[in-house]
mmCIF file of C-alpha atoms and ligand atoms in Angstrom:
data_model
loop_
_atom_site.group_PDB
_atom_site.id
_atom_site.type_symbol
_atom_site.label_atom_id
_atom_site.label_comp_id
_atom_site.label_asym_id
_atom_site.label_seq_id
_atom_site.Cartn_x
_atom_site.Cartn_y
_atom_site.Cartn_z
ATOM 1 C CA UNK A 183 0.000 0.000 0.000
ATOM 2 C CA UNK A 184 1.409 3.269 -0.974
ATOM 3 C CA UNK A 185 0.004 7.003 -0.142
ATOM 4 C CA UNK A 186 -1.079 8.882 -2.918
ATOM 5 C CA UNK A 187 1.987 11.340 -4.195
ATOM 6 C CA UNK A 188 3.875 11.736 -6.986
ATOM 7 C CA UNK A 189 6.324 8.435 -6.452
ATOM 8 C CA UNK A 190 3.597 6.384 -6.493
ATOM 9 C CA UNK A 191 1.954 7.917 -9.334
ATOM 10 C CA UNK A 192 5.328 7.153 -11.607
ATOM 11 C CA UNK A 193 4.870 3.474 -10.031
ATOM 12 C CA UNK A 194 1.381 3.091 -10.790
ATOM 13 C CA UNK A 195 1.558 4.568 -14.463
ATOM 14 C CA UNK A 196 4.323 2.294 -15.247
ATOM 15 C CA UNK A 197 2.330 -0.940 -13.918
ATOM 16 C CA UNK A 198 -0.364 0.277 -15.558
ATOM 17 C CA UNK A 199 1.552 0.564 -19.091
ATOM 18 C CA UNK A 200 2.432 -3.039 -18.362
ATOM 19 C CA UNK A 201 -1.453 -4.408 -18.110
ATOM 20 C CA UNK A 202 -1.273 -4.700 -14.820
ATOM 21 C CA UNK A 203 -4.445 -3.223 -12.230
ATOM 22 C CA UNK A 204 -3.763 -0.860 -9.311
ATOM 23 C CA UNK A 205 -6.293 -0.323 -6.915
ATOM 24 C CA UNK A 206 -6.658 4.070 -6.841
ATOM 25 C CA UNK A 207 -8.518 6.404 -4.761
ATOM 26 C CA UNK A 208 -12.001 8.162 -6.496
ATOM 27 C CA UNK A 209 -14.475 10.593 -4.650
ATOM 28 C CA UNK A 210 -16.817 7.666 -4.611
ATOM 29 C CA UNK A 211 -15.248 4.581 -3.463
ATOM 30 C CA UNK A 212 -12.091 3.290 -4.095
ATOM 31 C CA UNK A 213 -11.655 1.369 -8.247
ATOM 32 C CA UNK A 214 -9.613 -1.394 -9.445
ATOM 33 C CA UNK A 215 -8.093 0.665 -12.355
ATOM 34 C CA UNK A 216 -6.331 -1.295 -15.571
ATOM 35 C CA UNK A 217 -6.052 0.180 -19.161
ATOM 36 C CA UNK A 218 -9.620 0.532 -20.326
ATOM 37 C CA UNK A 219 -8.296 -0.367 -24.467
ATOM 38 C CA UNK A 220 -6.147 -3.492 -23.021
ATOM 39 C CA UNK A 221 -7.958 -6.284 -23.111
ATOM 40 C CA UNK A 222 -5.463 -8.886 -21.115
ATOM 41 C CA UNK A 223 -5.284 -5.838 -18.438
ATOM 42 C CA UNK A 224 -9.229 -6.203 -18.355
ATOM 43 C CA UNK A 225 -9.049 -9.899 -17.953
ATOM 44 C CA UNK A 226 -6.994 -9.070 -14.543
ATOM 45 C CA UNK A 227 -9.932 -6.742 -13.084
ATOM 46 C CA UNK A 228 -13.009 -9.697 -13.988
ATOM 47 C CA UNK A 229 -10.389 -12.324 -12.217
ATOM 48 C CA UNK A 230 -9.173 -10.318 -9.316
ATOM 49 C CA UNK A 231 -12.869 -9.356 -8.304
ATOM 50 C CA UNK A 232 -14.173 -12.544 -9.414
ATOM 51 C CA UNK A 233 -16.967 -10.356 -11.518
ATOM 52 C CA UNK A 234 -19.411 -12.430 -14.347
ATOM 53 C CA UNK A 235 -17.718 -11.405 -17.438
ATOM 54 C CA UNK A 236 -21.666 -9.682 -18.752
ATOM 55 C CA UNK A 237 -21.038 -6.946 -15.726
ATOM 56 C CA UNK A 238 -19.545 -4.369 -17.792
ATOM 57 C CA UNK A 239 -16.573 -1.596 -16.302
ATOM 58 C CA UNK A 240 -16.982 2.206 -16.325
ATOM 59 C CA UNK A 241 -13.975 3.909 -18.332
ATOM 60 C CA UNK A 242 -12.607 6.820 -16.181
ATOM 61 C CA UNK A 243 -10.937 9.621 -18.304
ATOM 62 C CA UNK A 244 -9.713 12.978 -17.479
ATOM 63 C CA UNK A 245 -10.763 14.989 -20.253
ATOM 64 C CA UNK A 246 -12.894 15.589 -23.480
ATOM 65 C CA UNK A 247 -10.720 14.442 -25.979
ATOM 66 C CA UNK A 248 -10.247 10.924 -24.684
ATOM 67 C CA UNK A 249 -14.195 10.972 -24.009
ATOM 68 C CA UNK A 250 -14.471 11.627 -28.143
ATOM 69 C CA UNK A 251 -12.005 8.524 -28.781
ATOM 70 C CA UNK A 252 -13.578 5.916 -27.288
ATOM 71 C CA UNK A 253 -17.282 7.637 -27.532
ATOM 72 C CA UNK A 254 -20.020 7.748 -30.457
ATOM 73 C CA UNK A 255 -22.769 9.863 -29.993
ATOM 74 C CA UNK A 256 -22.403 12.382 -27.456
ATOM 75 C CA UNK A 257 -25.456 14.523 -27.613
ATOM 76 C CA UNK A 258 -25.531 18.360 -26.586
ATOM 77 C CA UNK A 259 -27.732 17.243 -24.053
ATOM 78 C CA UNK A 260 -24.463 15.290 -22.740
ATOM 79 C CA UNK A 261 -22.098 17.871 -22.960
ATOM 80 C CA UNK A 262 -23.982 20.161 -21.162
ATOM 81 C CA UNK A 263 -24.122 17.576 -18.239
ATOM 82 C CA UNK A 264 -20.045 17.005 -18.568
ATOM 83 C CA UNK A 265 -19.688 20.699 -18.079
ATOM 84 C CA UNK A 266 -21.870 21.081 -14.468
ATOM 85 C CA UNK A 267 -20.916 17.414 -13.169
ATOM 86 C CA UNK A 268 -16.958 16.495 -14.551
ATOM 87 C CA UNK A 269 -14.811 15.651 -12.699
ATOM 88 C CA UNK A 270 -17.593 14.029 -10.416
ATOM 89 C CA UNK A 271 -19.735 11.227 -9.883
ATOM 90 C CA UNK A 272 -21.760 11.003 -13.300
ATOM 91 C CA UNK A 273 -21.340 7.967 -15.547
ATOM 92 C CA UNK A 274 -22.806 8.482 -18.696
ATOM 93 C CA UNK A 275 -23.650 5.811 -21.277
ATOM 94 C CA UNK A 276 -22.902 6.582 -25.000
ATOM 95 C CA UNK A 277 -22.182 4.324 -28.074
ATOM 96 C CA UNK A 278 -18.585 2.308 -28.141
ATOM 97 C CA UNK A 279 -15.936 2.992 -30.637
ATOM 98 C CA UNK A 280 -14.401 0.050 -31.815
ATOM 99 C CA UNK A 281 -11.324 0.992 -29.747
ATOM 100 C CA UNK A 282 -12.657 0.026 -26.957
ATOM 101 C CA UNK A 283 -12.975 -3.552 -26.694
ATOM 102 C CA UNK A 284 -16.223 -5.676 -26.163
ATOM 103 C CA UNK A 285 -14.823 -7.202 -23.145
ATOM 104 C CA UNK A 286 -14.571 -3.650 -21.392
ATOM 105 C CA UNK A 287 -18.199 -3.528 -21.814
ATOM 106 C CA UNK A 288 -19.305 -6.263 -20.971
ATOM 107 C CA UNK A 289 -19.973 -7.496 -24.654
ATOM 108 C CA UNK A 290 -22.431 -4.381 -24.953
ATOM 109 C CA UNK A 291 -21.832 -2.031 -28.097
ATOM 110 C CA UNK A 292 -21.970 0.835 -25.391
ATOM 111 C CA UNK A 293 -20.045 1.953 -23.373
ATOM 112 C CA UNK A 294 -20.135 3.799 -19.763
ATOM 113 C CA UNK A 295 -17.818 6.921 -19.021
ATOM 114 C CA UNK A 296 -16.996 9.059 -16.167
ATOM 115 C CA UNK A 297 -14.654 11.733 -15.155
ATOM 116 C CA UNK A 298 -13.344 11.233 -11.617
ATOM 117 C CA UNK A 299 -12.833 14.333 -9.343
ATOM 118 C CA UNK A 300 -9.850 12.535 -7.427
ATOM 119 C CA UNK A 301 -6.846 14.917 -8.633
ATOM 120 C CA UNK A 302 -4.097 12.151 -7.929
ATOM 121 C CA UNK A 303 -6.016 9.478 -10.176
ATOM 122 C CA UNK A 304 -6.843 12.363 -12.576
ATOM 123 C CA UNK A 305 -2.934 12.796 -13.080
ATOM 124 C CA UNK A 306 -2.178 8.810 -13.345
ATOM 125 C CA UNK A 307 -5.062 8.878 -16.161
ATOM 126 C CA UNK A 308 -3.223 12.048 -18.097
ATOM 127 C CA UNK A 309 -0.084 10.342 -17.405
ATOM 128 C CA UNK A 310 -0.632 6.970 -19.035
ATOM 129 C CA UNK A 311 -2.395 8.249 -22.103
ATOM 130 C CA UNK A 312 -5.564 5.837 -22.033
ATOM 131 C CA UNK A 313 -8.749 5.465 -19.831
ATOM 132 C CA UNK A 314 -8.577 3.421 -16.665
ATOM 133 C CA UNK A 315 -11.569 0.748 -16.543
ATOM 134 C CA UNK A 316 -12.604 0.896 -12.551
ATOM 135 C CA UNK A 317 -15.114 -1.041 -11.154
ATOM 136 C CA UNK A 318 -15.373 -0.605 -7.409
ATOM 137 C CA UNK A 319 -12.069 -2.690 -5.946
ATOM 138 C CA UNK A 320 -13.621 -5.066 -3.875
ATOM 139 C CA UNK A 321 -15.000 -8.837 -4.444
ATOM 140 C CA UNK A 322 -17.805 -8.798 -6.081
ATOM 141 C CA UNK A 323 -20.819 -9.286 -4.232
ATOM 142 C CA UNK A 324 -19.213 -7.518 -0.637
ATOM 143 C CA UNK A 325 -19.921 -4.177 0.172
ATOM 144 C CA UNK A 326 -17.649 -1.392 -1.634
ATOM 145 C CA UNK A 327 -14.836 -0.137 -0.473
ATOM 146 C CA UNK A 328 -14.597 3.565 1.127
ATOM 147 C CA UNK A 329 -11.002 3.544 2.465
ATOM 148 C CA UNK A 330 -7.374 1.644 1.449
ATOM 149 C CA UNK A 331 -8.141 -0.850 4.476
ATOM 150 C CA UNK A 332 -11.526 -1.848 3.309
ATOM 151 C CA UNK A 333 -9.206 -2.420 -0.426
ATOM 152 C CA UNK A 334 -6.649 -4.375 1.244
ATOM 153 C CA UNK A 335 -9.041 -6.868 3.294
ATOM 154 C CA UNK A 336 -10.486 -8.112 -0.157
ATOM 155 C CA UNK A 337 -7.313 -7.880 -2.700
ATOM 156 C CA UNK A 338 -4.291 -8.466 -0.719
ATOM 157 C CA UNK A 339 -2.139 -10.886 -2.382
ATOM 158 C CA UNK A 340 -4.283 -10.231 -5.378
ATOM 159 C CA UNK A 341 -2.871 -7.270 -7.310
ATOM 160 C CA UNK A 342 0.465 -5.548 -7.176
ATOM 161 C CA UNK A 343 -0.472 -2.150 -5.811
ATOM 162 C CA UNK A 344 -3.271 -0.342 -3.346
ATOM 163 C CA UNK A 345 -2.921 3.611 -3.192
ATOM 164 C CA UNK A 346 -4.371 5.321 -0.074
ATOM 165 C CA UNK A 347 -6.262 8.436 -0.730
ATOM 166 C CA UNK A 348 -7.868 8.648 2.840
ATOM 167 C CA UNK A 349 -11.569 7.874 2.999
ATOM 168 C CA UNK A 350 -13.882 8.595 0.221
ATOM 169 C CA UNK A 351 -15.853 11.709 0.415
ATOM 170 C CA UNK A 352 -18.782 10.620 -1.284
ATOM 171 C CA UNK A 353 -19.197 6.592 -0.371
ATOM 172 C CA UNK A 354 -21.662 5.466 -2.769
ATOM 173 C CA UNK A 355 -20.723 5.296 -6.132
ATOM 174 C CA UNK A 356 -21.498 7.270 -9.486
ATOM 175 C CA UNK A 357 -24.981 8.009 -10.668
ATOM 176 C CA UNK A 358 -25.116 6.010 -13.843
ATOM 177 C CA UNK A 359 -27.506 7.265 -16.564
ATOM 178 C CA UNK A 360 -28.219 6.511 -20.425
ATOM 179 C CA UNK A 361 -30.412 8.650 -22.721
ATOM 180 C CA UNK A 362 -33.810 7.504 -24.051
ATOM 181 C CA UNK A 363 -34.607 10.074 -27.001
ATOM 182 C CA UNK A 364 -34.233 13.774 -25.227
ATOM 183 C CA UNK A 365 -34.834 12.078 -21.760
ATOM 184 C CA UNK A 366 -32.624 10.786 -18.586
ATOM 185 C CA UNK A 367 -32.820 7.557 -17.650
ATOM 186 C CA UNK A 368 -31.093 6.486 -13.942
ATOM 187 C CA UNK A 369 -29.899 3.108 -14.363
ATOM 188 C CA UNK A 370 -27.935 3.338 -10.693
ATOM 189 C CA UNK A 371 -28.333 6.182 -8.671
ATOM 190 C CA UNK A 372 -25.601 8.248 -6.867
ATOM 191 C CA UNK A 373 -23.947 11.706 -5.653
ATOM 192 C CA UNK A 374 -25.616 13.263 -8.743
ATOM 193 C CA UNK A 375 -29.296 13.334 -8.297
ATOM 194 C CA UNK A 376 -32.467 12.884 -10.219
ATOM 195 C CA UNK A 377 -33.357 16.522 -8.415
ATOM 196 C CA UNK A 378 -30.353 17.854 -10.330
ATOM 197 C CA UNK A 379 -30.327 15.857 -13.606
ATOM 198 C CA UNK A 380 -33.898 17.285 -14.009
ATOM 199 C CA UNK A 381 -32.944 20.732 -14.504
ATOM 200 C CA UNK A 382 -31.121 19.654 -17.204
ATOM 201 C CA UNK A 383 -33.647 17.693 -19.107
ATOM 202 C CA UNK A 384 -37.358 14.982 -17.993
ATOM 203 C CA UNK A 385 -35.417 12.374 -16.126
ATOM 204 C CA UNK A 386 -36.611 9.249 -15.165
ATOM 205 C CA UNK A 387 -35.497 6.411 -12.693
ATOM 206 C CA UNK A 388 -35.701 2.958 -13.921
ATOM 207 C CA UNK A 389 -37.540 -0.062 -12.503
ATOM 208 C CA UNK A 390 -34.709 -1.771 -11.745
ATOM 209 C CA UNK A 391 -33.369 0.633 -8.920
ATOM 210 C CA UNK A 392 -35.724 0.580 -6.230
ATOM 211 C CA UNK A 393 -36.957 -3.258 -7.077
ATOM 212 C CA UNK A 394 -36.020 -6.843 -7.895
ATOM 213 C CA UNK A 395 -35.968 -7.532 -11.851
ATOM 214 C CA UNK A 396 -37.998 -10.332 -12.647
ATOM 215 C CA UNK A 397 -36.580 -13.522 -13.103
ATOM 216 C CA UNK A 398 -35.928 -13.255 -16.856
ATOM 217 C CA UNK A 399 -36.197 -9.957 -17.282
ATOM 218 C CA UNK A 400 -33.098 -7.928 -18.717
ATOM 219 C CA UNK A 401 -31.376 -5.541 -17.157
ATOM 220 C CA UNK A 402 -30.287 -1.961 -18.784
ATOM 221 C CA UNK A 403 -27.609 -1.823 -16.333
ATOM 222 C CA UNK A 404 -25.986 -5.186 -15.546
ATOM 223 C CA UNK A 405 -24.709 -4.784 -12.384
ATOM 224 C CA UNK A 406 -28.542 -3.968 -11.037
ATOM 225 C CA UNK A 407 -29.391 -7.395 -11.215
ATOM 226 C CA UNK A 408 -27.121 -9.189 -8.747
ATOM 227 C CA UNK A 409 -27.371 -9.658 -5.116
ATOM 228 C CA UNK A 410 -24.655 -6.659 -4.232
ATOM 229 C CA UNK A 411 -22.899 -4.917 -1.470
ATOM 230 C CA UNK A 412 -23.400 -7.536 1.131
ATOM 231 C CA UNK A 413 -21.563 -8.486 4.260
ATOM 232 C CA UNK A 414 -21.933 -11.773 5.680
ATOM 233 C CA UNK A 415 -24.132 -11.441 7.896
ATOM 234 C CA UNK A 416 -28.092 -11.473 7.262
ATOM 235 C CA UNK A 417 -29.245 -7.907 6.473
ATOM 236 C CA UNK A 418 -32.628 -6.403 7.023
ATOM 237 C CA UNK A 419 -33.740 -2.951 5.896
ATOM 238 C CA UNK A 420 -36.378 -2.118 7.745
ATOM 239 C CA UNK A 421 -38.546 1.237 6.028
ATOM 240 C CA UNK A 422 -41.084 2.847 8.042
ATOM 241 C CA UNK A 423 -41.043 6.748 8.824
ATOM 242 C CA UNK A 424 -42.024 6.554 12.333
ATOM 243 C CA UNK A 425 -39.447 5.616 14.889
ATOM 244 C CA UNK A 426 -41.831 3.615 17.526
ATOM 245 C CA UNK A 427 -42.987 0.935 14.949
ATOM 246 C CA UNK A 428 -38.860 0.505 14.390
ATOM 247 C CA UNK A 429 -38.174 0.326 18.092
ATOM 248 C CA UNK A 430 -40.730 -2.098 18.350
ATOM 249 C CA UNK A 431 -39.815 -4.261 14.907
ATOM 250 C CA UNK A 432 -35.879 -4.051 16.744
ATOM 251 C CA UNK A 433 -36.739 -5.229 20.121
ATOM 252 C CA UNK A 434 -38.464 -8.319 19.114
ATOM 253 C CA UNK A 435 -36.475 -9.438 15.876
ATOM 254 C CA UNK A 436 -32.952 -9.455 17.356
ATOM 255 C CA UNK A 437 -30.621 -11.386 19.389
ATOM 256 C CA UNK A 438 -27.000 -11.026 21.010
ATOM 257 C CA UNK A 439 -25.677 -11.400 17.853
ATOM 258 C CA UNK A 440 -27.816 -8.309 16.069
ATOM 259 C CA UNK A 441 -26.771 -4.716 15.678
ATOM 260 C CA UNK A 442 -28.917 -1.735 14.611
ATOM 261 C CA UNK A 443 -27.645 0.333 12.258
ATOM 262 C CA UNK A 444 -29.435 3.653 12.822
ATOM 263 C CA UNK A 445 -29.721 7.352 12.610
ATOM 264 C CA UNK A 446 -28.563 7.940 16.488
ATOM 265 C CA UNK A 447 -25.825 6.849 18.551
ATOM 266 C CA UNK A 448 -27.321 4.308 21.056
ATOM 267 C CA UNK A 449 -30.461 1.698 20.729
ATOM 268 C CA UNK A 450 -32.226 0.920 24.098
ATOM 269 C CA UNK A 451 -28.935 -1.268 25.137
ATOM 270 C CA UNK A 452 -29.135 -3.036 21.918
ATOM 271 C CA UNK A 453 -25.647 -2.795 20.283
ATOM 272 C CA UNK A 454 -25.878 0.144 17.566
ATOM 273 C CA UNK A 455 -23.275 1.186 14.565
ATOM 274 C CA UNK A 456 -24.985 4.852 13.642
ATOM 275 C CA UNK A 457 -24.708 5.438 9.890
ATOM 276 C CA UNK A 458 -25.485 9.231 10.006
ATOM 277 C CA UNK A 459 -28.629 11.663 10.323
ATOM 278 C CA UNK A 460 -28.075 13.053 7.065
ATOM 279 C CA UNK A 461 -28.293 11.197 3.812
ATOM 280 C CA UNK A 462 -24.823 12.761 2.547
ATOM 281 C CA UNK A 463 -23.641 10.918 5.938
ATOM 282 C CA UNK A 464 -25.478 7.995 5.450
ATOM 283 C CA UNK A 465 -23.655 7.234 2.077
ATOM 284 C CA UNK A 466 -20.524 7.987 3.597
ATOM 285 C CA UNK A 467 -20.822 5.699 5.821
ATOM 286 C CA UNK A 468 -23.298 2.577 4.900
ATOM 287 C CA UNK A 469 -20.445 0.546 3.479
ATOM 288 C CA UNK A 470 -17.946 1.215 5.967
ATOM 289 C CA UNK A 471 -21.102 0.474 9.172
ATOM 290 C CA UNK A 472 -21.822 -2.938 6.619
ATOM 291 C CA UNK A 473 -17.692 -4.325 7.201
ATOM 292 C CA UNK A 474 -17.757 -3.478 10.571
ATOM 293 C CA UNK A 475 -20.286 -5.210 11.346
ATOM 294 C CA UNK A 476 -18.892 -8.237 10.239
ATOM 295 C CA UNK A 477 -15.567 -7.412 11.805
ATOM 296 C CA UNK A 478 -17.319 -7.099 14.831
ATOM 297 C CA UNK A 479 -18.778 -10.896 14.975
ATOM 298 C CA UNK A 480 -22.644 -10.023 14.292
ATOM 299 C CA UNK A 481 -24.633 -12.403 12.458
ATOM 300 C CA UNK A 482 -27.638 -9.790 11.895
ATOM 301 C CA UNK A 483 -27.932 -6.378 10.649
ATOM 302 C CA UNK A 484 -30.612 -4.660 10.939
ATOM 303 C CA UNK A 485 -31.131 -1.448 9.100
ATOM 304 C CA UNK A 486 -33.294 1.694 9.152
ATOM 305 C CA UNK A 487 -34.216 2.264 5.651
ATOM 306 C CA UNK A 488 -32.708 5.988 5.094
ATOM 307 C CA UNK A 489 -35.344 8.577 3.073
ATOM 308 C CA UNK A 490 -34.766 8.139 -0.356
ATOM 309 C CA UNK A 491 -34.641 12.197 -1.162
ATOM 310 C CA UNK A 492 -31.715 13.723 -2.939
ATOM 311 C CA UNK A 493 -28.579 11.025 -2.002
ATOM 312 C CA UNK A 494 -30.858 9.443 -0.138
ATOM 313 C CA UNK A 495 -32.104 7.415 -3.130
ATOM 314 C CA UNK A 496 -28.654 5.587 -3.786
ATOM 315 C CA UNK A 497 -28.304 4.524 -0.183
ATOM 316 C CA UNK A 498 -32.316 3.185 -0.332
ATOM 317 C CA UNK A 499 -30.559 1.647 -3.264
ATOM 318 C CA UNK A 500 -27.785 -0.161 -2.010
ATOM 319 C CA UNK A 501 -29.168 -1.028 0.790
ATOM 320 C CA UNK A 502 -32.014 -3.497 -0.311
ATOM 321 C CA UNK A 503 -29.319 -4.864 -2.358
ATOM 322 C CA UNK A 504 -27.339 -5.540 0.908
ATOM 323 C CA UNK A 505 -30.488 -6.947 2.064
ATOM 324 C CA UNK A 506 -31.079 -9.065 -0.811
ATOM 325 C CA UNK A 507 -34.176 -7.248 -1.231
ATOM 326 C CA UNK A 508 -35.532 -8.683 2.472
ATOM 327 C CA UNK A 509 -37.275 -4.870 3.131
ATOM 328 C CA UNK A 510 -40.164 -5.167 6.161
ATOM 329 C CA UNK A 511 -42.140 -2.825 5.447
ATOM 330 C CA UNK A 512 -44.268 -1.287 8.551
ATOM 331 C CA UNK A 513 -46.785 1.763 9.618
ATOM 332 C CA UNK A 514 -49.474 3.366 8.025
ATOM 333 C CA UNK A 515 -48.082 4.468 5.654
ATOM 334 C CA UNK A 516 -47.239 1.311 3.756
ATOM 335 C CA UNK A 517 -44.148 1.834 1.045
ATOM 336 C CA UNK A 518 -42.617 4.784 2.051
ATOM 337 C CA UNK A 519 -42.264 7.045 -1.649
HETATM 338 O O1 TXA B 1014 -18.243 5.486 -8.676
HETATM 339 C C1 TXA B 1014 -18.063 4.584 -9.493
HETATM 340 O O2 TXA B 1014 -18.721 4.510 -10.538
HETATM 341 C C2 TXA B 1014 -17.001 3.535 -9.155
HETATM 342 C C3 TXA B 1014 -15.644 4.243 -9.138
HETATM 343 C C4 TXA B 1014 -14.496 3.299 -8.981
HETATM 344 O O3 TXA B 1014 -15.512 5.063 -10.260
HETATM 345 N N1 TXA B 1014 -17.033 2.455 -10.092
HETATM 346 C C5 TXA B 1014 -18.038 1.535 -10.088
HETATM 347 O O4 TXA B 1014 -17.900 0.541 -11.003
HETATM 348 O O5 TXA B 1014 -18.975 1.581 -9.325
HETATM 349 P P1 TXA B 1014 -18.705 -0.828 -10.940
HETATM 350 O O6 TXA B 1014 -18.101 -1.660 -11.983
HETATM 351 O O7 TXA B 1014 -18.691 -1.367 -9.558
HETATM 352 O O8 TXA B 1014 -20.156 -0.463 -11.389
HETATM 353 C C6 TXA B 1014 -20.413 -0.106 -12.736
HETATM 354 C C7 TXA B 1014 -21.897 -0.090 -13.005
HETATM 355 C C8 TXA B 1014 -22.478 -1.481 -13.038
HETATM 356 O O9 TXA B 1014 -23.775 -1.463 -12.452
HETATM 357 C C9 TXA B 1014 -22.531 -1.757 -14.535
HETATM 358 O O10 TXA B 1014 -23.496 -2.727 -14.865
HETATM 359 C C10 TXA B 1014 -22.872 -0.381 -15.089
HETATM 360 O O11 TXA B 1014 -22.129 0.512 -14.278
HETATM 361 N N2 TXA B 1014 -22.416 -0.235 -16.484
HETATM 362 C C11 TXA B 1014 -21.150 -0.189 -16.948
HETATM 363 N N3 TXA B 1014 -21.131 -0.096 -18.289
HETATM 364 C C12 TXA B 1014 -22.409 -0.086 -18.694
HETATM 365 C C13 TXA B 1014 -23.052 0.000 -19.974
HETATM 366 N N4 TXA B 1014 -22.357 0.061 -21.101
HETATM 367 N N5 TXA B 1014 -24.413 -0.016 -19.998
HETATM 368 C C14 TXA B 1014 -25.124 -0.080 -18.849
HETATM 369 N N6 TXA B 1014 -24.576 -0.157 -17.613
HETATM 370 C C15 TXA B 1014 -23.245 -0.169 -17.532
HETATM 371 MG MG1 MG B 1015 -19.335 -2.363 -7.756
#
């Protein structure tokens, strides 16, 4: 593990050169970075996660020009939407040049592009002349990783180099969107909101983020259909907007072996990981409250679902994912909207 400065960059853009995959820092969570256009480097990222080969990468650049090579079809509509959110945690979908292979996109003829706002993996990606693919650098299927440590607990021994940027800011990763016609479409949502993508143009939020698919049924955005982000231990989300019904639901669904994780500190004795008032703090810290529980021996998690406003939407997100999609639903209220 190396801090992120200029030594290591030199180190990591020469492994990189050599189609090997570095684990890097990003304002979202941390990515397993190889060359985007290599496809034996890609080959490393699907075995080192252990990712199903249809579960295509995001290609991280750090400017327009290498957005136009590998890109077909960016709109006005799109380029307006660079401008406000890049660097930052958009991933836009456009059509794939043949320079960027089908095994980078999962064998889709798009493919998905972002501009990250870390400035140390900003420079490795100006430095090595191509676009880093990144999925999130941990084993596919855990929870993603928000700091170095969380990195090293899944890929140690794995790949040649981990670079520690400090904790993520944001914790949940990029809002992914494709166009429909003159619309926004949220295949996974993130940092950059529906609230704020529809100022820009209709935007709407597809079926598969706040539900299960259908057996059968196919999936805009591959990595929505897979059980996702869990720890080991059995995860509940529990959605209800009044605090006695979850008190109640708490005190007679858990054991010594359960923790809450809540909006406040402490939970009638119970044992309690807080994951933030806020939804900003909630996605900072979901993943990080999902490890620790495990690290801490608990067999059951039980979660208050967070309010699915603004950010609050990608942690509702991840969370039934975590969950497997077991969400108890309680009060009058029935599904909260
Ligand atoms: O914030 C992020 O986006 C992080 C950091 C490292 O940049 N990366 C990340 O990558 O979350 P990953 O691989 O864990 O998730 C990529 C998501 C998956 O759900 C995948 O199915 C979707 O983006 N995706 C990638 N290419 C796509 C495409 N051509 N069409 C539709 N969905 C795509
Ligand atoms: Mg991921």
């Amino acid at each position: 593990m190396l801090r992120a400065d200029g030594l290591s960059l030199e180190k990591a853009a020469d492994l990189l050169k050599k189609s090997e995959i570095v684990a890097v820092p990003t304002e979202t969570v941390y990515g397993l970075a190889a060359n985007s256009l290599d496809t034996e480097a890609v080959a490393r990222i699907f075995a080192a996660k252990g990712r199903p080969q249809d579960n295509p990468l995001i290609s991280h650049i750090c400017d327009m020009e290498m957005l136009e090579a590998i890109a077909d079809g960016i709109s006005p509509l799109a380029r307006r939407l660079a401008e406000r959110f890049w660097p930052g945690s958009l991933t836009m979908i456009f059509g794939r040049k043949p320079i960027m292979p089908v095994q980078t996109c999962g064998g889709l003829d798009t493919v998905a592009v972002r501009m990250p706002a870390n400035t140390w993996t900003l420079s490795l990606i100006e430095k090595c002349g191509f676009p880093l693919a990144a999925p999130s650098a941990n084993t596919s299927g855990l929870p993603s990783p928000t700091t170095a440590q969380h990195v090293m607990a899944d890929m140690n021994g794995k790949i040649p180099m981990i670079i520690d940027g400090g904790e993520c800011s944001c914790g949940v990763e990029s809002t992914v969107i494709c166009f429909i016609g003159d619309k926004i479409r949220i295949l996974r949502p993130g940092a950059v909101t529906a609230e704020m993508l529809g100022e820009f143009a209709e935007t709407e939020i597809d079926q598969a983020v706040l539900c299960k698919l259908e057996s059968g049924a196919r999936a805009i955005s591959p990595g929505m259909k897979y059980k996702h982000y869990s720890p080991r231990a059995e995860v509940v989300a529990v959605d209800t907007d009044s605090d006695d019904d979850f008190d109640k639901y708490v005190m007679s669904n858990s054991d010594g072996k359960t923790v809450v994780l809540g909006f406040g500190e402490d939970f009638h004795g119970l044992s309690a990981l807080p994951y933030g008032a806020s939804s900003e703090e909630q996605a900072e810290h979901l993943f990080d409250s999902l490890r620790r529980a495990d690290e801490m021996g608990f067999t059951k998690v039980i979660v208050r679902a967070p309010s699915k406003a603004g950010i609050g939407l990608a942690v509702y997100n991840r969370l039934i994912r975590a969950a497997a999609f077991n969400v108890v639903y309680l009060g009058t209220s029935g599904e909260r909207k």
